[in-house]
Amino acid sequence: MKIILTHEVSGLGTPGDIVEVKDGFGRNYLLPQGFAILWTKGAEKQVESIKRARGAREVRDLGHANEIKSQLEGLKVTLSARAGQGGRLFGSVTANEVAEAVKTAGGPALDKRKIELPAAIKSTGGYTVQIKLHPDVTAKFNLNVVASK
């Protein structure tokens, strides 16, 4: 099955890429989730607009990615979450909450889809979080999860 990606899918491609996938993967996952559209000659003409939109959102270049990386690594990011006795959280910390905490700490606005959490964060403490800013640049920063009062 030939499809055009509308979102980044790890291991497959970036928005605007035309890829060949197995029928079940495309029909049961990529298309219903809105990660892709079916390939047609008319849809292939839309690829250019998808790539233009991606270029506006994406980190401009390698220098800009390194600038954001240095800014992130200098931040002290603290996230408060509801916790029970012993520091165990009610639920877990999501990438969206991490992106909001970085913005609150004075950092840049981050794409939550590019944030890589070490594992499910389910207790208070310090964690190292990675974010893939550019294909060549990955930034790491420390996240301190504290119990909210």
mmCIF file with all atom_site columns, C-alpha atoms in Angstrom:
data_model
loop_
_atom_site.group_PDB
_atom_site.id
_atom_site.type_symbol
_atom_site.label_atom_id
_atom_site.label_alt_id
_atom_site.label_comp_id
_atom_site.label_asym_id
_atom_site.label_entity_id
_atom_site.label_seq_id
_atom_site.pdbx_PDB_ins_code
_atom_site.Cartn_x
_atom_site.Cartn_y
_atom_site.Cartn_z
_atom_site.occupancy
_atom_site.B_iso_or_equiv
_atom_site.pdbx_formal_charge
_atom_site.auth_seq_id
_atom_site.auth_comp_id
_atom_site.auth_asym_id
_atom_site.auth_atom_id
_atom_site.pdbx_PDB_model_num
ATOM 1   C CA . MET A 1 1   ? 0.000  0.000  0.000  1.00 0.00 ? 1   MET A CA 1
ATOM 2   C CA . LYS A 1 2   ? 1.392  3.373  -1.007 1.00 0.00 ? 2   LYS A CA 1
ATOM 3   C CA . ILE A 1 3   ? 0.672  6.246  1.408  1.00 0.00 ? 3   ILE A CA 1
ATOM 4   C CA . ILE A 1 4   ? 1.705  9.827  2.078  1.00 0.00 ? 4   ILE A CA 1
ATOM 5   C CA . LEU A 1 5   ? 2.674  10.589 5.686  1.00 0.00 ? 5   LEU A CA 1
ATOM 6   C CA . THR A 1 6   ? 1.035  13.634 7.282  1.00 0.00 ? 6   THR A CA 1
ATOM 7   C CA . HIS A 1 7   ? 2.813  13.271 10.660 1.00 0.00 ? 7   HIS A CA 1
ATOM 8   C CA . GLU A 1 8   ? 6.219  12.000 11.695 1.00 0.00 ? 8   GLU A CA 1
ATOM 9   C CA . VAL A 1 9   ? 6.206  8.246  12.311 1.00 0.00 ? 9   VAL A CA 1
ATOM 10  C CA . SER A 1 10  ? 9.397  6.941  13.893 1.00 0.00 ? 10  SER A CA 1
ATOM 11  C CA . GLY A 1 11  ? 11.100 4.331  11.766 1.00 0.00 ? 11  GLY A CA 1
ATOM 12  C CA . LEU A 1 12  ? 8.983  5.214  8.742  1.00 0.00 ? 12  LEU A CA 1
ATOM 13  C CA . GLY A 1 13  ? 9.437  8.852  7.765  1.00 0.00 ? 13  GLY A CA 1
ATOM 14  C CA . THR A 1 14  ? 8.510  12.484 8.130  1.00 0.00 ? 14  THR A CA 1
ATOM 15  C CA . PRO A 1 15  ? 5.472  14.447 6.900  1.00 0.00 ? 15  PRO A CA 1
ATOM 16  C CA . GLY A 1 16  ? 5.277  14.585 3.131  1.00 0.00 ? 16  GLY A CA 1
ATOM 17  C CA . ASP A 1 17  ? 7.193  11.347 2.547  1.00 0.00 ? 17  ASP A CA 1
ATOM 18  C CA . ILE A 1 18  ? 5.655  8.805  0.190  1.00 0.00 ? 18  ILE A CA 1
ATOM 19  C CA . VAL A 1 19  ? 6.220  5.333  1.616  1.00 0.00 ? 19  VAL A CA 1
ATOM 20  C CA . GLU A 1 20  ? 5.201  1.766  0.898  1.00 0.00 ? 20  GLU A CA 1
ATOM 21  C CA . VAL A 1 21  ? 3.753  -0.105 3.920  1.00 0.00 ? 21  VAL A CA 1
ATOM 22  C CA . LYS A 1 22  ? 1.913  -3.361 4.474  1.00 0.00 ? 22  LYS A CA 1
ATOM 23  C CA . ASP A 1 23  ? -1.821 -3.129 3.875  1.00 0.00 ? 23  ASP A CA 1
ATOM 24  C CA . GLY A 1 24  ? -2.837 -3.936 7.464  1.00 0.00 ? 24  GLY A CA 1
ATOM 25  C CA . PHE A 1 25  ? -0.478 -1.379 9.015  1.00 0.00 ? 25  PHE A CA 1
ATOM 26  C CA . GLY A 1 26  ? -1.739 1.349  6.720  1.00 0.00 ? 26  GLY A CA 1
ATOM 27  C CA . ARG A 1 27  ? -5.426 0.460  6.877  1.00 0.00 ? 27  ARG A CA 1
ATOM 28  C CA . ASN A 1 28  ? -5.639 -0.348 10.595 1.00 0.00 ? 28  ASN A CA 1
ATOM 29  C CA . TYR A 1 29  ? -3.215 2.139  12.146 1.00 0.00 ? 29  TYR A CA 1
ATOM 30  C CA . LEU A 1 30  ? -1.811 4.921  9.964  1.00 0.00 ? 30  LEU A CA 1
ATOM 31  C CA . LEU A 1 31  ? -4.980 5.979  8.161  1.00 0.00 ? 31  LEU A CA 1
ATOM 32  C CA . PRO A 1 32  ? -7.423 5.871  11.153 1.00 0.00 ? 32  PRO A CA 1
ATOM 33  C CA . GLN A 1 33  ? -4.960 7.736  13.408 1.00 0.00 ? 33  GLN A CA 1
ATOM 34  C CA . GLY A 1 34  ? -4.549 10.455 10.764 1.00 0.00 ? 34  GLY A CA 1
ATOM 35  C CA . PHE A 1 35  ? -0.812 9.825  10.388 1.00 0.00 ? 35  PHE A CA 1
ATOM 36  C CA . ALA A 1 36  ? -1.163 9.270  6.639  1.00 0.00 ? 36  ALA A CA 1
ATOM 37  C CA . ILE A 1 37  ? -3.407 9.628  3.607  1.00 0.00 ? 37  ILE A CA 1
ATOM 38  C CA . LEU A 1 38  ? -3.759 7.274  0.662  1.00 0.00 ? 38  LEU A CA 1
ATOM 39  C CA . TRP A 1 39  ? -1.474 7.983  -2.257 1.00 0.00 ? 39  TRP A CA 1
ATOM 40  C CA . THR A 1 40  ? -3.113 9.278  -5.416 1.00 0.00 ? 40  THR A CA 1
ATOM 41  C CA . LYS A 1 41  ? -1.835 11.507 -8.194 1.00 0.00 ? 41  LYS A CA 1
ATOM 42  C CA . GLY A 1 42  ? -3.875 14.389 -6.776 1.00 0.00 ? 42  GLY A CA 1
ATOM 43  C CA . ALA A 1 43  ? -2.664 13.763 -3.230 1.00 0.00 ? 43  ALA A CA 1
ATOM 44  C CA . GLU A 1 44  ? 0.927  13.707 -4.441 1.00 0.00 ? 44  GLU A CA 1
ATOM 45  C CA . LYS A 1 45  ? 0.472  17.358 -5.468 1.00 0.00 ? 45  LYS A CA 1
ATOM 46  C CA . GLN A 1 46  ? -0.415 18.155 -1.826 1.00 0.00 ? 46  GLN A CA 1
ATOM 47  C CA . VAL A 1 47  ? 2.968  16.833 -0.672 1.00 0.00 ? 47  VAL A CA 1
ATOM 48  C CA . GLU A 1 48  ? 4.584  20.181 -1.424 1.00 0.00 ? 48  GLU A CA 1
ATOM 49  C CA . SER A 1 49  ? 2.165  22.056 0.867  1.00 0.00 ? 49  SER A CA 1
ATOM 50  C CA . ILE A 1 50  ? 2.713  19.465 3.630  1.00 0.00 ? 50  ILE A CA 1
ATOM 51  C CA . LYS A 1 51  ? 6.483  19.916 3.352  1.00 0.00 ? 51  LYS A CA 1
ATOM 52  C CA . ARG A 1 52  ? 6.138  23.724 3.410  1.00 0.00 ? 52  ARG A CA 1
ATOM 53  C CA . ALA A 1 53  ? 4.064  23.551 6.603  1.00 0.00 ? 53  ALA A CA 1
ATOM 54  C CA . ARG A 1 54  ? 6.607  21.196 8.168  1.00 0.00 ? 54  ARG A CA 1
ATOM 55  C CA . GLY A 1 55  ? 9.426  23.595 7.294  1.00 0.00 ? 55  GLY A CA 1
ATOM 56  C CA . ALA A 1 56  ? 7.675  26.428 9.122  1.00 0.00 ? 56  ALA A CA 1
ATOM 57  C CA . ARG A 1 57  ? 7.243  24.349 12.303 1.00 0.00 ? 57  ARG A CA 1
ATOM 58  C CA . GLU A 1 58  ? 10.563 22.555 12.267 1.00 0.00 ? 58  GLU A CA 1
ATOM 59  C CA . VAL A 1 59  ? 13.792 23.749 13.742 1.00 0.00 ? 59  VAL A CA 1
ATOM 60  C CA . ARG A 1 60  ? 15.358 25.878 11.027 1.00 0.00 ? 60  ARG A CA 1
ATOM 61  C CA . ASP A 1 61  ? 18.804 24.332 10.777 1.00 0.00 ? 61  ASP A CA 1
ATOM 62  C CA . LEU A 1 62  ? 21.619 22.652 12.656 1.00 0.00 ? 62  LEU A CA 1
ATOM 63  C CA . GLY A 1 63  ? 22.843 25.922 14.196 1.00 0.00 ? 63  GLY A CA 1
ATOM 64  C CA . HIS A 1 64  ? 19.385 26.756 15.505 1.00 0.00 ? 64  HIS A CA 1
ATOM 65  C CA . ALA A 1 65  ? 19.064 23.224 16.928 1.00 0.00 ? 65  ALA A CA 1
ATOM 66  C CA . ASN A 1 66  ? 22.387 23.587 18.758 1.00 0.00 ? 66  ASN A CA 1
ATOM 67  C CA . GLU A 1 67  ? 21.252 26.958 20.134 1.00 0.00 ? 67  GLU A CA 1
ATOM 68  C CA . ILE A 1 68  ? 18.049 25.413 21.502 1.00 0.00 ? 68  ILE A CA 1
ATOM 69  C CA . LYS A 1 69  ? 20.074 22.488 22.889 1.00 0.00 ? 69  LYS A CA 1
ATOM 70  C CA . SER A 1 70  ? 22.356 24.793 24.881 1.00 0.00 ? 70  SER A CA 1
ATOM 71  C CA . GLN A 1 71  ? 19.334 26.719 26.151 1.00 0.00 ? 71  GLN A CA 1
ATOM 72  C CA . LEU A 1 72  ? 17.616 23.491 27.287 1.00 0.00 ? 72  LEU A CA 1
ATOM 73  C CA . GLU A 1 73  ? 20.671 22.052 29.001 1.00 0.00 ? 73  GLU A CA 1
ATOM 74  C CA . GLY A 1 74  ? 20.990 25.182 31.124 1.00 0.00 ? 74  GLY A CA 1
ATOM 75  C CA . LEU A 1 75  ? 17.409 25.001 32.392 1.00 0.00 ? 75  LEU A CA 1
ATOM 76  C CA . LYS A 1 76  ? 16.234 23.714 35.754 1.00 0.00 ? 76  LYS A CA 1
ATOM 77  C CA . VAL A 1 77  ? 12.858 22.177 34.930 1.00 0.00 ? 77  VAL A CA 1
ATOM 78  C CA . THR A 1 78  ? 10.548 21.327 37.819 1.00 0.00 ? 78  THR A CA 1
ATOM 79  C CA . LEU A 1 79  ? 7.193  19.655 37.373 1.00 0.00 ? 79  LEU A CA 1
ATOM 80  C CA . SER A 1 80  ? 4.694  19.371 40.198 1.00 0.00 ? 80  SER A CA 1
ATOM 81  C CA . ALA A 1 81  ? 2.220  16.523 40.096 1.00 0.00 ? 81  ALA A CA 1
ATOM 82  C CA . ARG A 1 82  ? -0.280 15.026 42.516 1.00 0.00 ? 82  ARG A CA 1
ATOM 83  C CA . ALA A 1 83  ? 1.393  12.337 44.554 1.00 0.00 ? 83  ALA A CA 1
ATOM 84  C CA . GLY A 1 84  ? 0.397  9.998  47.322 1.00 0.00 ? 84  GLY A CA 1
ATOM 85  C CA . GLN A 1 85  ? 2.317  8.715  50.282 1.00 0.00 ? 85  GLN A CA 1
ATOM 86  C CA . GLY A 1 86  ? 5.877  7.667  49.493 1.00 0.00 ? 86  GLY A CA 1
ATOM 87  C CA . GLY A 1 87  ? 6.148  9.903  46.417 1.00 0.00 ? 87  GLY A CA 1
ATOM 88  C CA . ARG A 1 88  ? 4.083  7.690  44.112 1.00 0.00 ? 88  ARG A CA 1
ATOM 89  C CA . LEU A 1 89  ? 2.186  9.751  41.514 1.00 0.00 ? 89  LEU A CA 1
ATOM 90  C CA . PHE A 1 90  ? -1.511 9.473  40.702 1.00 0.00 ? 90  PHE A CA 1
ATOM 91  C CA . GLY A 1 91  ? -1.064 8.519  37.047 1.00 0.00 ? 91  GLY A CA 1
ATOM 92  C CA . SER A 1 92  ? 2.142  9.315  35.216 1.00 0.00 ? 92  SER A CA 1
ATOM 93  C CA . VAL A 1 93  ? 3.923  12.301 33.689 1.00 0.00 ? 93  VAL A CA 1
ATOM 94  C CA . THR A 1 94  ? 3.196  12.813 29.968 1.00 0.00 ? 94  THR A CA 1
ATOM 95  C CA . ALA A 1 95  ? 5.278  14.427 27.245 1.00 0.00 ? 95  ALA A CA 1
ATOM 96  C CA . ASN A 1 96  ? 2.713  17.227 27.055 1.00 0.00 ? 96  ASN A CA 1
ATOM 97  C CA . GLU A 1 97  ? 3.224  18.043 30.756 1.00 0.00 ? 97  GLU A CA 1
ATOM 98  C CA . VAL A 1 98  ? 7.002  18.046 30.235 1.00 0.00 ? 98  VAL A CA 1
ATOM 99  C CA . ALA A 1 99  ? 6.658  20.483 27.302 1.00 0.00 ? 99  ALA A CA 1
ATOM 100 C CA . GLU A 1 100 ? 4.506  22.801 29.455 1.00 0.00 ? 100 GLU A CA 1
ATOM 101 C CA . ALA A 1 101 ? 7.013  22.600 32.346 1.00 0.00 ? 101 ALA A CA 1
ATOM 102 C CA . VAL A 1 102 ? 9.879  23.567 29.996 1.00 0.00 ? 102 VAL A CA 1
ATOM 103 C CA . LYS A 1 103 ? 7.877  26.530 28.712 1.00 0.00 ? 103 LYS A CA 1
ATOM 104 C CA . THR A 1 104 ? 7.060  27.589 32.305 1.00 0.00 ? 104 THR A CA 1
ATOM 105 C CA . ALA A 1 105 ? 10.747 27.353 33.253 1.00 0.00 ? 105 ALA A CA 1
ATOM 106 C CA . GLY A 1 106 ? 11.571 29.888 30.540 1.00 0.00 ? 106 GLY A CA 1
ATOM 107 C CA . GLY A 1 107 ? 12.576 27.460 27.811 1.00 0.00 ? 107 GLY A CA 1
ATOM 108 C CA . PRO A 1 108 ? 11.452 27.281 24.185 1.00 0.00 ? 108 PRO A CA 1
ATOM 109 C CA . ALA A 1 109 ? 8.146  25.797 23.035 1.00 0.00 ? 109 ALA A CA 1
ATOM 110 C CA . LEU A 1 110 ? 8.769  22.129 22.275 1.00 0.00 ? 110 LEU A CA 1
ATOM 111 C CA . ASP A 1 111 ? 6.925  19.628 20.118 1.00 0.00 ? 111 ASP A CA 1
ATOM 112 C CA . LYS A 1 112 ? 5.585  16.986 22.491 1.00 0.00 ? 112 LYS A CA 1
ATOM 113 C CA . ARG A 1 113 ? 6.000  14.278 19.842 1.00 0.00 ? 113 ARG A CA 1
ATOM 114 C CA . LYS A 1 114 ? 9.777  14.733 19.861 1.00 0.00 ? 114 LYS A CA 1
ATOM 115 C CA . ILE A 1 115 ? 10.149 14.357 23.631 1.00 0.00 ? 115 ILE A CA 1
ATOM 116 C CA . GLU A 1 116 ? 11.476 10.951 24.671 1.00 0.00 ? 116 GLU A CA 1
ATOM 117 C CA . LEU A 1 117 ? 10.723 10.046 28.291 1.00 0.00 ? 117 LEU A CA 1
ATOM 118 C CA . PRO A 1 118 ? 13.077 7.462  29.864 1.00 0.00 ? 118 PRO A CA 1
ATOM 119 C CA . ALA A 1 119 ? 10.145 5.238  30.918 1.00 0.00 ? 119 ALA A CA 1
ATOM 120 C CA . ALA A 1 120 ? 6.790  5.837  32.526 1.00 0.00 ? 120 ALA A CA 1
ATOM 121 C CA . ILE A 1 121 ? 7.477  8.482  35.182 1.00 0.00 ? 121 ILE A CA 1
ATOM 122 C CA . LYS A 1 122 ? 5.307  7.333  38.085 1.00 0.00 ? 122 LYS A CA 1
ATOM 123 C CA . SER A 1 123 ? 7.147  8.678  41.143 1.00 0.00 ? 123 SER A CA 1
ATOM 124 C CA . THR A 1 124 ? 8.777  11.874 42.344 1.00 0.00 ? 124 THR A CA 1
ATOM 125 C CA . GLY A 1 125 ? 12.481 12.419 41.816 1.00 0.00 ? 125 GLY A CA 1
ATOM 126 C CA . GLY A 1 126 ? 14.965 13.441 39.165 1.00 0.00 ? 126 GLY A CA 1
ATOM 127 C CA . TYR A 1 127 ? 14.847 12.137 35.582 1.00 0.00 ? 127 TYR A CA 1
ATOM 128 C CA . THR A 1 128 ? 16.837 12.734 32.395 1.00 0.00 ? 128 THR A CA 1
ATOM 129 C CA . VAL A 1 129 ? 14.634 13.547 29.427 1.00 0.00 ? 129 VAL A CA 1
ATOM 130 C CA . GLN A 1 130 ? 15.762 13.563 25.780 1.00 0.00 ? 130 GLN A CA 1
ATOM 131 C CA . ILE A 1 131 ? 14.345 15.588 22.917 1.00 0.00 ? 131 ILE A CA 1
ATOM 132 C CA . LYS A 1 132 ? 15.228 15.079 19.275 1.00 0.00 ? 132 LYS A CA 1
ATOM 133 C CA . LEU A 1 133 ? 15.562 18.618 17.913 1.00 0.00 ? 133 LEU A CA 1
ATOM 134 C CA . HIS A 1 134 ? 17.158 17.740 14.579 1.00 0.00 ? 134 HIS A CA 1
ATOM 135 C CA . PRO A 1 135 ? 18.244 14.462 12.960 1.00 0.00 ? 135 PRO A CA 1
ATOM 136 C CA . ASP A 1 136 ? 21.793 15.215 14.165 1.00 0.00 ? 136 ASP A CA 1
ATOM 137 C CA . VAL A 1 137 ? 21.010 16.951 17.485 1.00 0.00 ? 137 VAL A CA 1
ATOM 138 C CA . THR A 1 138 ? 19.517 15.373 20.592 1.00 0.00 ? 138 THR A CA 1
ATOM 139 C CA . ALA A 1 139 ? 19.285 17.475 23.753 1.00 0.00 ? 139 ALA A CA 1
ATOM 140 C CA . LYS A 1 140 ? 19.154 16.080 27.276 1.00 0.00 ? 140 LYS A CA 1
ATOM 141 C CA . PHE A 1 141 ? 17.882 17.968 30.287 1.00 0.00 ? 141 PHE A CA 1
ATOM 142 C CA . ASN A 1 142 ? 17.080 17.136 33.875 1.00 0.00 ? 142 ASN A CA 1
ATOM 143 C CA . LEU A 1 143 ? 13.470 17.041 35.022 1.00 0.00 ? 143 LEU A CA 1
ATOM 144 C CA . ASN A 1 144 ? 12.685 17.195 38.716 1.00 0.00 ? 144 ASN A CA 1
ATOM 145 C CA . VAL A 1 145 ? 9.241  15.816 39.599 1.00 0.00 ? 145 VAL A CA 1
ATOM 146 C CA . VAL A 1 146 ? 7.910  17.058 42.934 1.00 0.00 ? 146 VAL A CA 1
ATOM 147 C CA . ALA A 1 147 ? 4.660  16.417 44.791 1.00 0.00 ? 147 ALA A CA 1
ATOM 148 C CA . SER A 1 148 ? 2.143  19.235 44.562 1.00 0.00 ? 148 SER A CA 1
ATOM 149 C CA . LYS A 1 149 ? 0.666  20.506 47.769 1.00 0.00 ? 149 LYS A CA 1
#
